[in-house]
Every structure is written in C-alpha cells, then in structure tokens.
Amino acid sequence: MPTLREIQRGFRDSLLDSGREAIAGAIAGDEIAAVDRLCIHRNTMRSVLTGSLRLSYPAVDRLVGGDFFDMAAARFIRTHPPVSGCLDDYGEAFAAFLQAMPETAGLPYLGDVARYEWALTRAAHAEDRAALDLMALGDIAPALHDGLRFMPHPSVSLLDLDYPADAIADAVMAGADDAMAGIAVSSGPVRLVVDRAGDGVRSERLEADAFRFLQALFGGQTLGALAAWGDSDVARYLAEQFTKGRLAGFTTEPAASLSGSLS
C-alpha cells in the first residue's frame, strides 16, 4: 500500500500528465472508474488554469488566437504547475515561456506584450496599502535624511522592453487595425512604470534618465546616494513619486526602521 505522500505525488502527477495514472490502483472504487475520475480532475484543473491565464493575458490571447493559446497554456501548465492556491499569482513565467516557443518566432514582441500584461495583472491584484504621505517625513531628523530608503507600493513594476508592448496591447484590445499597422514595432526600447491608481491600473512611459532613477529609488538606494547623482531632475522625479502614490514606506540608516504612513 503506498504511503500518503506517495498517493499525493501520484495524484499530482496524474493531473499534469494523462500517461501517469498508476495511482488509480490506490483509489477506492466508485460508480465512476478511478481513471475516469482522475481525468475529470485533470480536465477541470487545466480548464481553470487556462482560464486564469487568459484573464491575465487577453492581448496575447488575441494576438495568437484561441486555439494556439489553449495549446500553449496546456504545455505551460504541464511544466509550471501552481505553487500557490491563489489563481491571481499564477502565470508570471508565461511570458518567458511564450518567447521561447519555436512557434512564436514570427511574433518577436509577444514576450514583451505578455510581460506588460503581467505587470498590469500584478498591479490590479497587489496588496492594498496606503501611499506614503510626504508629511510623514517631517519628524525625521535632518542628520538622517541621507540615509532614507523608500519602499515602492506593492503594485509598482518597472519594465525595460525591446518593443512598444503598451501600444501593441492597447491596439489589439481596442480592435484597432489601423493603430496596430501604424506602430513602429522595431522603434527601439520602451521603458514603463506600471502601478495602480485608485480603482484602475496605469502605465507611463519614461525617459532613460527617469527610468534609471526609479530603478535606483525602488531598488533601495539611499536619498543621499540619489542626491549625489547631481542631476537637476532628481528632486522632480522624487516629488512625482509622492504625487502619484508610488511610495509606500521608508526606512532610515543607521536608525531603526520607521513605519511612516504604514502604521
């Protein structure tokens, strides 16, 4: 008799691969054969996960067509089973998976479109957290200002893409063939910040200097290090993040972590 762990692993394997149903022999009999019941579970799981991917990647779905999307999703599910019980967390690796598929070589921008859509999905489902109030910094001693590190809001993503994925996705979702035809697909890199604003999500294109600043800011560089850049736009870049609610907290060095508006 297999152990409970062996039964659980066998059940998992049978969900991912129809050819691995040896565990059926350890399942109690019923009016429906064990193999058929495993098939029902497998089909249900695939349907649910495919539906979840389709919700996260609607522009990708339209670009490749429903049948191809189903095929790609089936392959992805077999090699990337969920590791969380939350469907909102499923599918982050789909962009790299799509880009690596030989069949998508004719759509070199597909991976970037998927990365963009995952950032939108991530922003939509990110933890609710109050934006940092600039007034929360008023009690920080001037001697500690250089040691301030700011934490991005959980909904924020930075994307450095080879293709204009935002314009492509917008045109595809709008069904605007003229707009799609007018996009210079090979026009060069596009740098985006994606986050949640109110009840919706937003994306904004950034110039190279602003993108580098946000990478450093959200990556944990101190205010002193950022100020040392000597760029006259640093103060403006930082102020914009407060105005747009992209910061959620801060810490100081060498002082202990402060909660800011997070308490």
mmCIF file with all atom_site columns, C-alpha atoms in Angstrom, residues 25-234:
data_model
loop_
_atom_site.group_PDB
_atom_site.id
_atom_site.type_symbol
_atom_site.label_atom_id
_atom_site.label_alt_id
_atom_site.label_comp_id
_atom_site.label_asym_id
_atom_site.label_entity_id
_atom_site.label_seq_id
_atom_site.pdbx_PDB_ins_code
_atom_site.Cartn_x
_atom_site.Cartn_y
_atom_site.Cartn_z
_atom_site.occupancy
_atom_site.B_iso_or_equiv
_atom_site.pdbx_formal_charge
_atom_site.auth_seq_id
_atom_site.auth_comp_id
_atom_site.auth_asym_id
_atom_site.auth_atom_id
_atom_site.pdbx_PDB_model_num
ATOM 1   C CA . GLY A 1 25  ? -4.992  1.492  -8.401  1.00 0.00 ? 25  GLY A CA 1
ATOM 2   C CA . ALA A 1 26  ? -4.790  3.023  -4.932  1.00 0.00 ? 26  ALA A CA 1
ATOM 3   C CA . ILE A 1 27  ? -8.065  4.950  -5.290  1.00 0.00 ? 27  ILE A CA 1
ATOM 4   C CA . ALA A 1 28  ? -11.206 3.406  -3.812  1.00 0.00 ? 28  ALA A CA 1
ATOM 5   C CA . GLY A 1 29  ? -13.779 2.158  -6.287  1.00 0.00 ? 29  GLY A CA 1
ATOM 6   C CA . ASP A 1 30  ? -16.954 4.012  -7.196  1.00 0.00 ? 30  ASP A CA 1
ATOM 7   C CA . GLU A 1 31  ? -19.582 4.082  -9.917  1.00 0.00 ? 31  GLU A CA 1
ATOM 8   C CA . ILE A 1 32  ? -17.080 6.063  -11.970 1.00 0.00 ? 32  ILE A CA 1
ATOM 9   C CA . ALA A 1 33  ? -13.762 4.319  -12.612 1.00 0.00 ? 33  ALA A CA 1
ATOM 10  C CA . ALA A 1 34  ? -10.744 5.801  -10.848 1.00 0.00 ? 34  ALA A CA 1
ATOM 11  C CA . VAL A 1 35  ? -9.020  6.552  -14.166 1.00 0.00 ? 35  VAL A CA 1
ATOM 12  C CA . ASP A 1 36  ? -12.088 8.452  -15.371 1.00 0.00 ? 36  ASP A CA 1
ATOM 13  C CA . ARG A 1 37  ? -12.299 10.414 -12.134 1.00 0.00 ? 37  ARG A CA 1
ATOM 14  C CA . LEU A 1 38  ? -8.654  11.382 -12.472 1.00 0.00 ? 38  LEU A CA 1
ATOM 15  C CA . CYS A 1 39  ? -9.419  12.549 -15.996 1.00 0.00 ? 39  CYS A CA 1
ATOM 16  C CA . ILE A 1 40  ? -12.250 14.739 -14.691 1.00 0.00 ? 40  ILE A CA 1
ATOM 17  C CA . HIS A 1 41  ? -9.933  16.317 -12.135 1.00 0.00 ? 41  HIS A CA 1
ATOM 18  C CA . ARG A 1 42  ? -7.236  16.829 -14.791 1.00 0.00 ? 42  ARG A CA 1
ATOM 19  C CA . ASN A 1 43  ? -9.583  18.477 -17.267 1.00 0.00 ? 43  ASN A CA 1
ATOM 20  C CA . THR A 1 44  ? -11.052 20.711 -14.569 1.00 0.00 ? 44  THR A CA 1
ATOM 21  C CA . MET A 1 45  ? -7.622  21.840 -13.422 1.00 0.00 ? 45  MET A CA 1
ATOM 22  C CA . ARG A 1 46  ? -6.463  22.584 -16.957 1.00 0.00 ? 46  ARG A CA 1
ATOM 23  C CA . SER A 1 47  ? -9.650  24.476 -17.744 1.00 0.00 ? 47  SER A CA 1
ATOM 24  C CA . VAL A 1 48  ? -9.399  26.615 -14.614 1.00 0.00 ? 48  VAL A CA 1
ATOM 25  C CA . LEU A 1 49  ? -5.698  27.396 -15.086 1.00 0.00 ? 49  LEU A CA 1
ATOM 26  C CA . THR A 1 50  ? -6.131  28.125 -18.796 1.00 0.00 ? 50  THR A CA 1
ATOM 27  C CA . GLY A 1 51  ? -8.980  30.476 -17.944 1.00 0.00 ? 51  GLY A CA 1
ATOM 28  C CA . SER A 1 52  ? -6.801  32.209 -15.383 1.00 0.00 ? 52  SER A CA 1
ATOM 29  C CA . LEU A 1 53  ? -4.013  32.690 -17.936 1.00 0.00 ? 53  LEU A CA 1
ATOM 30  C CA . ARG A 1 54  ? -6.496  34.026 -20.471 1.00 0.00 ? 54  ARG A CA 1
ATOM 31  C CA . LEU A 1 55  ? -7.731  36.624 -17.977 1.00 0.00 ? 55  LEU A CA 1
ATOM 32  C CA . SER A 1 56  ? -4.160  37.728 -17.256 1.00 0.00 ? 56  SER A CA 1
ATOM 33  C CA . TYR A 1 57  ? -3.083  37.818 -20.913 1.00 0.00 ? 57  TYR A CA 1
ATOM 34  C CA . PRO A 1 58  ? -6.053  38.993 -23.022 1.00 0.00 ? 58  PRO A CA 1
ATOM 35  C CA . ALA A 1 59  ? -3.946  40.770 -25.665 1.00 0.00 ? 59  ALA A CA 1
ATOM 36  C CA . VAL A 1 60  ? -1.690  37.737 -26.037 1.00 0.00 ? 60  VAL A CA 1
ATOM 37  C CA . ASP A 1 61  ? -4.819  35.622 -26.495 1.00 0.00 ? 61  ASP A CA 1
ATOM 38  C CA . ARG A 1 62  ? -5.993  37.854 -29.348 1.00 0.00 ? 62  ARG A CA 1
ATOM 39  C CA . LEU A 1 63  ? -2.556  38.043 -30.957 1.00 0.00 ? 63  LEU A CA 1
ATOM 40  C CA . VAL A 1 64  ? -2.082  34.273 -31.187 1.00 0.00 ? 64  VAL A CA 1
ATOM 41  C CA . GLY A 1 65  ? -5.713  33.137 -31.416 1.00 0.00 ? 65  GLY A CA 1
ATOM 42  C CA . GLY A 1 66  ? -7.722  30.987 -29.047 1.00 0.00 ? 66  GLY A CA 1
ATOM 43  C CA . ASP A 1 67  ? -6.591  27.581 -30.317 1.00 0.00 ? 67  ASP A CA 1
ATOM 44  C CA . PHE A 1 68  ? -2.892  28.418 -30.108 1.00 0.00 ? 68  PHE A CA 1
ATOM 45  C CA . PHE A 1 69  ? -3.378  29.986 -26.692 1.00 0.00 ? 69  PHE A CA 1
ATOM 46  C CA . ASP A 1 70  ? -5.038  26.802 -25.428 1.00 0.00 ? 70  ASP A CA 1
ATOM 47  C CA . MET A 1 71  ? -2.163  24.706 -26.764 1.00 0.00 ? 71  MET A CA 1
ATOM 48  C CA . ALA A 1 72  ? 0.482   26.979 -25.257 1.00 0.00 ? 72  ALA A CA 1
ATOM 49  C CA . ALA A 1 73  ? -1.359  27.062 -21.943 1.00 0.00 ? 73  ALA A CA 1
ATOM 50  C CA . ALA A 1 74  ? -1.582  23.252 -21.849 1.00 0.00 ? 74  ALA A CA 1
ATOM 51  C CA . ARG A 1 75  ? 2.181   22.967 -22.358 1.00 0.00 ? 75  ARG A CA 1
ATOM 52  C CA . PHE A 1 76  ? 2.842   25.640 -19.755 1.00 0.00 ? 76  PHE A CA 1
ATOM 53  C CA . ILE A 1 77  ? 0.599   24.019 -17.153 1.00 0.00 ? 77  ILE A CA 1
ATOM 54  C CA . ARG A 1 78  ? 2.396   20.680 -17.511 1.00 0.00 ? 78  ARG A CA 1
ATOM 55  C CA . THR A 1 79  ? 5.786   22.241 -16.821 1.00 0.00 ? 79  THR A CA 1
ATOM 56  C CA . HIS A 1 80  ? 4.728   25.076 -14.500 1.00 0.00 ? 80  HIS A CA 1
ATOM 57  C CA . PRO A 1 81  ? 2.114   23.769 -12.054 1.00 0.00 ? 81  PRO A CA 1
ATOM 58  C CA . PRO A 1 82  ? 0.777   26.240 -9.487  1.00 0.00 ? 82  PRO A CA 1
ATOM 59  C CA . VAL A 1 83  ? 2.751   26.675 -6.286  1.00 0.00 ? 83  VAL A CA 1
ATOM 60  C CA . SER A 1 84  ? 0.047   28.754 -4.606  1.00 0.00 ? 84  SER A CA 1
ATOM 61  C CA . GLY A 1 85  ? -3.651  28.285 -4.025  1.00 0.00 ? 85  GLY A CA 1
ATOM 62  C CA . CYS A 1 86  ? -4.299  31.826 -5.299  1.00 0.00 ? 86  CYS A CA 1
ATOM 63  C CA . LEU A 1 87  ? -5.023  31.969 -9.030  1.00 0.00 ? 87  LEU A CA 1
ATOM 64  C CA . ASP A 1 88  ? -4.041  35.644 -9.111  1.00 0.00 ? 88  ASP A CA 1
ATOM 65  C CA . ASP A 1 89  ? -0.442  34.518 -8.535  1.00 0.00 ? 89  ASP A CA 1
ATOM 66  C CA . TYR A 1 90  ? -0.395  32.050 -11.421 1.00 0.00 ? 90  TYR A CA 1
ATOM 67  C CA . GLY A 1 91  ? 1.323   32.704 -14.727 1.00 0.00 ? 91  GLY A CA 1
ATOM 68  C CA . GLU A 1 92  ? 4.266   35.013 -14.081 1.00 0.00 ? 92  GLU A CA 1
ATOM 69  C CA . ALA A 1 93  ? 6.604   32.758 -16.099 1.00 0.00 ? 93  ALA A CA 1
ATOM 70  C CA . PHE A 1 94  ? 4.243   32.616 -19.096 1.00 0.00 ? 94  PHE A CA 1
ATOM 71  C CA . ALA A 1 95  ? 5.979   35.498 -20.901 1.00 0.00 ? 95  ALA A CA 1
ATOM 72  C CA . ALA A 1 96  ? 9.376   33.786 -20.968 1.00 0.00 ? 96  ALA A CA 1
ATOM 73  C CA . PHE A 1 97  ? 7.685   30.501 -21.876 1.00 0.00 ? 97  PHE A CA 1
ATOM 74  C CA . LEU A 1 98  ? 5.911   32.062 -24.861 1.00 0.00 ? 98  LEU A CA 1
ATOM 75  C CA . GLN A 1 99  ? 9.051   33.803 -26.056 1.00 0.00 ? 99  GLN A CA 1
ATOM 76  C CA . ALA A 1 100 ? 10.963  30.509 -26.003 1.00 0.00 ? 100 ALA A CA 1
ATOM 77  C CA . MET A 1 101 ? 8.373   28.627 -28.072 1.00 0.00 ? 101 MET A CA 1
ATOM 78  C CA . PRO A 1 102 ? 9.641   27.995 -31.629 1.00 0.00 ? 102 PRO A CA 1
ATOM 79  C CA . GLU A 1 103 ? 6.132   28.628 -32.943 1.00 0.00 ? 103 GLU A CA 1
ATOM 80  C CA . THR A 1 104 ? 6.170   32.265 -31.780 1.00 0.00 ? 104 THR A CA 1
ATOM 81  C CA . ALA A 1 105 ? 9.368   33.262 -33.592 1.00 0.00 ? 105 ALA A CA 1
ATOM 82  C CA . GLY A 1 106 ? 7.287   35.286 -36.055 1.00 0.00 ? 106 GLY A CA 1
ATOM 83  C CA . LEU A 1 107 ? 5.973   37.459 -33.203 1.00 0.00 ? 107 LEU A CA 1
ATOM 84  C CA . PRO A 1 108 ? 9.187   38.695 -31.563 1.00 0.00 ? 108 PRO A CA 1
ATOM 85  C CA . TYR A 1 109 ? 7.244   41.219 -29.480 1.00 0.00 ? 109 TYR A CA 1
ATOM 86  C CA . LEU A 1 110 ? 4.920   38.597 -27.941 1.00 0.00 ? 110 LEU A CA 1
ATOM 87  C CA . GLY A 1 111 ? 7.075   38.077 -24.854 1.00 0.00 ? 111 GLY A CA 1
ATOM 88  C CA . ASP A 1 112 ? 7.164   41.806 -24.120 1.00 0.00 ? 112 ASP A CA 1
ATOM 89  C CA . VAL A 1 113 ? 3.397   42.112 -24.546 1.00 0.00 ? 113 VAL A CA 1
ATOM 90  C CA . ALA A 1 114 ? 2.995   39.280 -22.044 1.00 0.00 ? 114 ALA A CA 1
ATOM 91  C CA . ARG A 1 115 ? 5.410   40.950 -19.604 1.00 0.00 ? 115 ARG A CA 1
ATOM 92  C CA . TYR A 1 116 ? 3.415   44.154 -19.879 1.00 0.00 ? 116 TYR A CA 1
ATOM 93  C CA . GLU A 1 117 ? 0.134   42.352 -19.280 1.00 0.00 ? 117 GLU A CA 1
ATOM 94  C CA . TRP A 1 118 ? 1.542   40.525 -16.258 1.00 0.00 ? 118 TRP A CA 1
ATOM 95  C CA . ALA A 1 119 ? 2.586   43.887 -14.783 1.00 0.00 ? 119 ALA A CA 1
ATOM 96  C CA . LEU A 1 120 ? -0.997  45.120 -15.259 1.00 0.00 ? 120 LEU A CA 1
ATOM 97  C CA . THR A 1 121 ? -2.343  41.957 -13.625 1.00 0.00 ? 121 THR A CA 1
ATOM 98  C CA . ARG A 1 122 ? 0.125   42.249 -10.764 1.00 0.00 ? 122 ARG A CA 1
ATOM 99  C CA . ALA A 1 123 ? -0.856  45.882 -10.202 1.00 0.00 ? 123 ALA A CA 1
ATOM 100 C CA . ALA A 1 124 ? -4.559  45.060 -10.194 1.00 0.00 ? 124 ALA A CA 1
ATOM 101 C CA . HIS A 1 125 ? -4.196  42.322 -7.583  1.00 0.00 ? 125 HIS A CA 1
ATOM 102 C CA . ALA A 1 126 ? -1.445  43.834 -5.436  1.00 0.00 ? 126 ALA A CA 1
ATOM 103 C CA . GLU A 1 127 ? -1.923  44.288 -1.728  1.00 0.00 ? 127 GLU A CA 1
ATOM 104 C CA . ASP A 1 128 ? -3.890  47.367 -0.719  1.00 0.00 ? 128 ASP A CA 1
ATOM 105 C CA . ARG A 1 129 ? -1.561  49.718 1.072   1.00 0.00 ? 129 ARG A CA 1
ATOM 106 C CA . ALA A 1 130 ? -1.782  53.425 1.782   1.00 0.00 ? 130 ALA A CA 1
ATOM 107 C CA . ALA A 1 131 ? 0.592   55.613 -0.173  1.00 0.00 ? 131 ALA A CA 1
ATOM 108 C CA . LEU A 1 132 ? 3.313   57.317 1.816   1.00 0.00 ? 132 LEU A CA 1
ATOM 109 C CA . ASP A 1 133 ? 2.327   60.801 2.960   1.00 0.00 ? 133 ASP A CA 1
ATOM 110 C CA . LEU A 1 134 ? 5.106   63.313 2.448   1.00 0.00 ? 134 LEU A CA 1
ATOM 111 C CA . MET A 1 135 ? 4.218   64.796 5.840   1.00 0.00 ? 135 MET A CA 1
ATOM 112 C CA . ALA A 1 136 ? 5.382   61.553 7.458   1.00 0.00 ? 136 ALA A CA 1
ATOM 113 C CA . LEU A 1 137 ? 8.952   62.663 6.792   1.00 0.00 ? 137 LEU A CA 1
ATOM 114 C CA . GLY A 1 138 ? 8.530   65.826 8.818   1.00 0.00 ? 138 GLY A CA 1
ATOM 115 C CA . ASP A 1 139 ? 9.699   64.228 12.057  1.00 0.00 ? 139 ASP A CA 1
ATOM 116 C CA . ILE A 1 140 ? 12.871  62.769 10.574  1.00 0.00 ? 140 ILE A CA 1
ATOM 117 C CA . ALA A 1 141 ? 15.980  64.463 11.916  1.00 0.00 ? 141 ALA A CA 1
ATOM 118 C CA . PRO A 1 142 ? 17.958  66.222 9.169   1.00 0.00 ? 142 PRO A CA 1
ATOM 119 C CA . ALA A 1 143 ? 21.002  64.136 10.082  1.00 0.00 ? 143 ALA A CA 1
ATOM 120 C CA . LEU A 1 144 ? 19.093  61.042 8.951   1.00 0.00 ? 144 LEU A CA 1
ATOM 121 C CA . HIS A 1 145 ? 17.880  62.388 5.604   1.00 0.00 ? 145 HIS A CA 1
ATOM 122 C CA . ASP A 1 146 ? 20.774  60.970 3.592   1.00 0.00 ? 146 ASP A CA 1
ATOM 123 C CA . GLY A 1 147 ? 20.036  57.507 4.997   1.00 0.00 ? 147 GLY A CA 1
ATOM 124 C CA . LEU A 1 148 ? 16.401  57.423 3.914   1.00 0.00 ? 148 LEU A CA 1
ATOM 125 C CA . ARG A 1 149 ? 15.401  54.473 1.736   1.00 0.00 ? 149 ARG A CA 1
ATOM 126 C CA . PHE A 1 150 ? 11.964  54.435 0.164   1.00 0.00 ? 150 PHE A CA 1
ATOM 127 C CA . MET A 1 151 ? 9.827   51.360 -0.451  1.00 0.00 ? 151 MET A CA 1
ATOM 128 C CA . PRO A 1 152 ? 7.708   51.171 -3.614  1.00 0.00 ? 152 PRO A CA 1
ATOM 129 C CA . HIS A 1 153 ? 3.993   50.499 -3.438  1.00 0.00 ? 153 HIS A CA 1
ATOM 130 C CA . PRO A 1 154 ? 3.299   46.759 -3.930  1.00 0.00 ? 154 PRO A CA 1
ATOM 131 C CA . SER A 1 155 ? 1.547   47.489 -7.244  1.00 0.00 ? 155 SER A CA 1
ATOM 132 C CA . VAL A 1 156 ? 4.600   49.084 -8.886  1.00 0.00 ? 156 VAL A CA 1
ATOM 133 C CA . SER A 1 157 ? 6.564   47.376 -11.670 1.00 0.00 ? 157 SER A CA 1
ATOM 134 C CA . LEU A 1 158 ? 9.322   48.731 -13.890 1.00 0.00 ? 158 LEU A CA 1
ATOM 135 C CA . LEU A 1 159 ? 9.619   47.319 -17.403 1.00 0.00 ? 159 LEU A CA 1
ATOM 136 C CA . ASP A 1 160 ? 12.538  47.778 -19.789 1.00 0.00 ? 160 ASP A CA 1
ATOM 137 C CA . LEU A 1 161 ? 11.203  46.316 -23.033 1.00 0.00 ? 161 LEU A CA 1
ATOM 138 C CA . ASP A 1 162 ? 12.605  45.901 -26.525 1.00 0.00 ? 162 ASP A CA 1
ATOM 139 C CA . TYR A 1 163 ? 9.222   46.549 -28.160 1.00 0.00 ? 163 TYR A CA 1
ATOM 140 C CA . PRO A 1 164 ? 6.332   49.027 -27.623 1.00 0.00 ? 164 PRO A CA 1
ATOM 141 C CA . ALA A 1 165 ? 4.248   46.439 -25.804 1.00 0.00 ? 165 ALA A CA 1
ATOM 142 C CA . ASP A 1 166 ? 1.886   49.017 -24.311 1.00 0.00 ? 166 ASP A CA 1
ATOM 143 C CA . ALA A 1 167 ? 0.885   50.406 -27.700 1.00 0.00 ? 167 ALA A CA 1
ATOM 144 C CA . ILE A 1 168 ? 0.576   46.921 -29.203 1.00 0.00 ? 168 ILE A CA 1
ATOM 145 C CA . ALA A 1 169 ? -1.614  45.643 -26.361 1.00 0.00 ? 169 ALA A CA 1
ATOM 146 C CA . ASP A 1 170 ? -3.830  48.739 -26.428 1.00 0.00 ? 170 ASP A CA 1
ATOM 147 C CA . ALA A 1 171 ? -4.331  48.490 -30.201 1.00 0.00 ? 171 ALA A CA 1
ATOM 148 C CA . VAL A 1 172 ? -5.090  44.770 -30.039 1.00 0.00 ? 172 VAL A CA 1
ATOM 149 C CA . MET A 1 173 ? -7.603  45.142 -27.209 1.00 0.00 ? 173 MET A CA 1
ATOM 150 C CA . ALA A 1 174 ? -9.299  48.056 -28.988 1.00 0.00 ? 174 ALA A CA 1
ATOM 151 C CA . GLY A 1 175 ? -9.507  46.047 -32.208 1.00 0.00 ? 175 GLY A CA 1
ATOM 152 C CA . ALA A 1 176 ? -7.853  48.996 -33.934 1.00 0.00 ? 176 ALA A CA 1
ATOM 153 C CA . ASP A 1 177 ? -6.209  47.502 -37.016 1.00 0.00 ? 177 ASP A CA 1
ATOM 154 C CA . ASP A 1 178 ? -5.158  50.943 -38.282 1.00 0.00 ? 178 ASP A CA 1
ATOM 155 C CA . ALA A 1 179 ? -3.469  51.742 -34.981 1.00 0.00 ? 179 ALA A CA 1
ATOM 156 C CA . MET A 1 180 ? -1.706  48.394 -34.978 1.00 0.00 ? 180 MET A CA 1
ATOM 157 C CA . ALA A 1 181 ? -0.497  48.909 -38.530 1.00 0.00 ? 181 ALA A CA 1
ATOM 158 C CA . GLY A 1 182 ? 0.883   52.311 -37.575 1.00 0.00 ? 182 GLY A CA 1
ATOM 159 C CA . ILE A 1 183 ? 3.013   51.043 -34.681 1.00 0.00 ? 183 ILE A CA 1
ATOM 160 C CA . ALA A 1 184 ? 6.738   51.047 -35.402 1.00 0.00 ? 184 ALA A CA 1
ATOM 161 C CA . VAL A 1 185 ? 7.382   47.680 -33.804 1.00 0.00 ? 185 VAL A CA 1
ATOM 162 C CA . SER A 1 186 ? 11.155  47.975 -34.133 1.00 0.00 ? 186 SER A CA 1
ATOM 163 C CA . SER A 1 187 ? 11.335  51.601 -32.998 1.00 0.00 ? 187 SER A CA 1
ATOM 164 C CA . GLY A 1 188 ? 13.577  50.783 -30.051 1.00 0.00 ? 188 GLY A CA 1
ATOM 165 C CA . PRO A 1 189 ? 13.285  50.121 -26.337 1.00 0.00 ? 189 PRO A CA 1
ATOM 166 C CA . VAL A 1 190 ? 10.320  51.266 -24.262 1.00 0.00 ? 190 VAL A CA 1
ATOM 167 C CA . ARG A 1 191 ? 10.631  51.914 -20.537 1.00 0.00 ? 191 ARG A CA 1
ATOM 168 C CA . LEU A 1 192 ? 7.478   51.772 -18.451 1.00 0.00 ? 192 LEU A CA 1
ATOM 169 C CA . VAL A 1 193 ? 6.313   52.150 -14.884 1.00 0.00 ? 193 VAL A CA 1
ATOM 170 C CA . VAL A 1 194 ? 3.080   50.301 -14.146 1.00 0.00 ? 194 VAL A CA 1
ATOM 171 C CA . ASP A 1 195 ? 1.050   50.732 -10.970 1.00 0.00 ? 195 ASP A CA 1
ATOM 172 C CA . ARG A 1 196 ? -2.443  51.006 -9.559  1.00 0.00 ? 196 ARG A CA 1
ATOM 173 C CA . ALA A 1 197 ? -4.198  54.348 -9.326  1.00 0.00 ? 197 ALA A CA 1
ATOM 174 C CA . GLY A 1 198 ? -7.500  54.355 -7.467  1.00 0.00 ? 198 GLY A CA 1
ATOM 175 C CA . ASP A 1 199 ? -9.636  51.524 -8.801  1.00 0.00 ? 199 ASP A CA 1
ATOM 176 C CA . GLY A 1 200 ? -7.647  51.082 -12.018 1.00 0.00 ? 200 GLY A CA 1
ATOM 177 C CA . VAL A 1 201 ? -4.164  50.396 -13.282 1.00 0.00 ? 201 VAL A CA 1
ATOM 178 C CA . ARG A 1 202 ? -1.994  52.725 -15.309 1.00 0.00 ? 202 ARG A CA 1
ATOM 179 C CA . SER A 1 203 ? 1.232   52.658 -17.261 1.00 0.00 ? 203 SER A CA 1
ATOM 180 C CA . GLU A 1 204 ? 3.540   55.534 -18.054 1.00 0.00 ? 204 GLU A CA 1
ATOM 181 C CA . ARG A 1 205 ? 6.432   55.735 -20.478 1.00 0.00 ? 205 ARG A CA 1
ATOM 182 C CA . LEU A 1 206 ? 9.672   57.050 -19.056 1.00 0.00 ? 206 LEU A CA 1
ATOM 183 C CA . GLU A 1 207 ? 12.769  58.639 -20.497 1.00 0.00 ? 207 GLU A CA 1
ATOM 184 C CA . ALA A 1 208 ? 16.017  56.783 -19.857 1.00 0.00 ? 208 ALA A CA 1
ATOM 185 C CA . ASP A 1 209 ? 17.156  59.073 -17.014 1.00 0.00 ? 209 ASP A CA 1
ATOM 186 C CA . ALA A 1 210 ? 13.828  58.871 -15.187 1.00 0.00 ? 210 ALA A CA 1
ATOM 187 C CA . PHE A 1 211 ? 13.804  55.099 -15.562 1.00 0.00 ? 211 PHE A CA 1
ATOM 188 C CA . ARG A 1 212 ? 17.324  54.806 -14.129 1.00 0.00 ? 212 ARG A CA 1
ATOM 189 C CA . PHE A 1 213 ? 16.273  56.972 -11.202 1.00 0.00 ? 213 PHE A CA 1
ATOM 190 C CA . LEU A 1 214 ? 13.236  54.818 -10.432 1.00 0.00 ? 214 LEU A CA 1
ATOM 191 C CA . GLN A 1 215 ? 15.335  51.664 -10.690 1.00 0.00 ? 215 GLN A CA 1
ATOM 192 C CA . ALA A 1 216 ? 17.687  53.110 -8.091  1.00 0.00 ? 216 ALA A CA 1
ATOM 193 C CA . LEU A 1 217 ? 14.914  54.523 -5.897  1.00 0.00 ? 217 LEU A CA 1
ATOM 194 C CA . PHE A 1 218 ? 12.795  51.362 -5.870  1.00 0.00 ? 218 PHE A CA 1
ATOM 195 C CA . GLY A 1 219 ? 15.925  49.238 -5.638  1.00 0.00 ? 219 GLY A CA 1
ATOM 196 C CA . GLY A 1 220 ? 16.741  50.688 -2.231  1.00 0.00 ? 220 GLY A CA 1
ATOM 197 C CA . GLN A 1 221 ? 19.381  53.342 -2.877  1.00 0.00 ? 221 GLN A CA 1
ATOM 198 C CA . THR A 1 222 ? 19.530  55.955 -0.131  1.00 0.00 ? 222 THR A CA 1
ATOM 199 C CA . LEU A 1 223 ? 18.398  59.513 -0.614  1.00 0.00 ? 223 LEU A CA 1
ATOM 200 C CA . GLY A 1 224 ? 21.992  60.623 -0.151  1.00 0.00 ? 224 GLY A CA 1
ATOM 201 C CA . ALA A 1 225 ? 23.178  58.349 -2.949  1.00 0.00 ? 225 ALA A CA 1
ATOM 202 C CA . LEU A 1 226 ? 20.417  59.591 -5.236  1.00 0.00 ? 226 LEU A CA 1
ATOM 203 C CA . ALA A 1 227 ? 21.209  63.223 -4.483  1.00 0.00 ? 227 ALA A CA 1
ATOM 204 C CA . ALA A 1 228 ? 24.862  62.565 -5.306  1.00 0.00 ? 228 ALA A CA 1
ATOM 205 C CA . TRP A 1 229 ? 23.893  61.982 -8.927  1.00 0.00 ? 229 TRP A CA 1
ATOM 206 C CA . GLY A 1 230 ? 23.985  65.757 -9.324  1.00 0.00 ? 230 GLY A CA 1
ATOM 207 C CA . ASP A 1 231 ? 21.051  65.601 -11.748 1.00 0.00 ? 231 ASP A CA 1
ATOM 208 C CA . SER A 1 232 ? 18.828  68.662 -11.503 1.00 0.00 ? 232 SER A CA 1
ATOM 209 C CA . ASP A 1 233 ? 15.785  66.470 -12.195 1.00 0.00 ? 233 ASP A CA 1
ATOM 210 C CA . VAL A 1 234 ? 16.273  64.186 -9.159  1.00 0.00 ? 234 VAL A CA 1
#
